Amino acid sequence: MDEDGEKRVRTKRSCSPESSEKRSGDEVDWVRDLPESLLFHVLLNLPTKDVVKSSVLSRKWRNLWRYVPGLDLDCRDFKEFNAVVSFIDRFLSFNRESCLNKFKLRSYCDVDEETENDMRRWINTIVKQKVQNLDLTWSAVEIPPILYMCESLVSLKLCGVILPNLEFVSLPSLKAIVLEWVLFENDLALEMLISGCRVLESLTLCKSTIDNVKVLRVSSQSLLSFNYYGPRYKGLHDKDLVVEIDAPKLENLKLSHQVTASFIIKNSSSLVKADINIEFNFCLGKKFDPKDLPKRKMIRSFLARISSVKNLIIAPCTLEVIYDYSRCEPLPLFRNLSFLSVDFYDDRWEILPFFLESCPNLNSLVVERIVYLKLMNLLLIQRRELVSYLDLGVSYHLSSYYGKIFLVNVKENLANVEVPVNVDDAASNANVDDAASNANVEVPVTTPFLLTWQAMLPSTKILQMSVAWT
């Protein structure tokens, strides 16, 4: 960079008149004066291509990219794979005083013997350099066994790779694992990997449907959070797939995989929050069969295991399965549940009150994605029924709305209720102004808006209900 170019990244130390007089226009290159530790921290959070580009900002930065303790590359940024190989080999050859903090590589090229050898060589090198965070996307490539004995590894993310049946795993520092579209060689592959992670706290698993795994076992004495999800393609069935979870310290559970047949939770004493979007493979028109006793037993056990949660988010498909099940057997009590969020996609309003009967201590309810206007009307008509189930004061919160009919219904059905309406611009929708003329309007009215009303009943508790119109 020429002298004029460097001055563009300079700034004066102070803008005060006194400082200007003392320094007589003396300029300081703040980039040049930054300590290397801070520079490395900044550059470590950038893609490597941007780190290399930054070398033109200052003479001090010209070769700094070589010593940043992290690599973040996307092979699509290179014209050919040989250039990728050359760059990574060169980067890993530089001597560093510190450990390699991050190695992130996304490769979408065809796998052959030569590319697999390149990958194995890089894995061997970064393990020797005590890599702490590995993020690798590479389709249908098998990771060498040495990675699973890396003592320095803290977080591991693998996408598209093959996970073999490992003979030995020792990852004593690993706290977080993300496996996306990983192909498991057999049922024991995941179980063996987890068994070698003594301090594992977080596991995210996106299940591929093209392997032959029938049982996924998640067994960990240290796991705090488990997120399991997969494709929603109804044609891809894991009709026999079973997910077993044995994690006594598990606090957060998220399940979103409609085509998994069974979920078995063996220990849930610490569970606090659950986000459930599953239907136990009841898809493509397949419905709950009361005569299917093994399925009923599995659902009964699953509900009992999650009944201790305090915070529950539940999808409409799951709620429908639970509703069908409840007509055969009673639901367990969710005694600790204080917050519940549910979705509706149709007019089956009746499936909510039945579930609320099992939530005696609920104090916050969120209803989202209400699609049909008739359901919104039904909500108002059945307000008394809902309150009779709960015997609580009710506070409703509508986050968005289109049109004026709902406001009219508010007036007709909740005539004695205070209705504050919060919106932005009255000019854009005059009919809403007219519909809300008898409401307690705090600001000018239009759509979209936030509508809140309260119907206080004699009770020591308040149910907060949020209704989101989409």
Short mmCIF file of C-alpha atoms in Angstrom, two decimals, residues 144-150 164-172 188-197:
data_model
loop_
_atom_site.label_atom_id
_atom_site.label_comp_id
_atom_site.label_asym_id
_atom_site.label_seq_id
_atom_site.Cartn_x
_atom_site.Cartn_y
_atom_site.Cartn_z
CA PRO A 144 -10.10 -40.60 10.16
CA PRO A 145 -10.13 -42.22 13.63
CA ILE A 146 -7.46 -39.86 15.00
CA LEU A 147 -10.05 -37.08 15.25
CA TYR A 148 -12.01 -39.06 17.83
CA MET A 149 -9.00 -39.08 20.13
CA CYS A 150 -8.40 -35.32 20.06
CA PRO A 164 -18.14 -45.30 11.16
CA ASN A 165 -18.47 -47.79 13.96
CA LEU A 166 -15.62 -46.49 16.12
CA GLU A 167 -13.55 -48.86 18.18
CA PHE A 168 -12.30 -46.20 20.59
CA VAL A 169 -13.36 -42.63 21.38
CA SER A 170 -11.74 -40.24 23.83
CA LEU A 171 -12.83 -36.61 23.58
CA PRO A 172 -12.36 -35.42 27.17
CA LEU A 188 -23.74 -48.28 17.52
CA ALA A 189 -21.90 -45.43 15.77
CA LEU A 190 -23.63 -42.53 17.57
CA GLU A 191 -23.74 -44.36 20.88
CA MET A 192 -20.01 -45.01 20.74
CA LEU A 193 -19.23 -41.39 19.88
CA ILE A 194 -21.27 -40.03 22.79
CA SER A 195 -19.80 -42.54 25.23
CA GLY A 196 -16.35 -41.02 24.74
CA CYS A 197 -17.49 -37.46 25.56
#
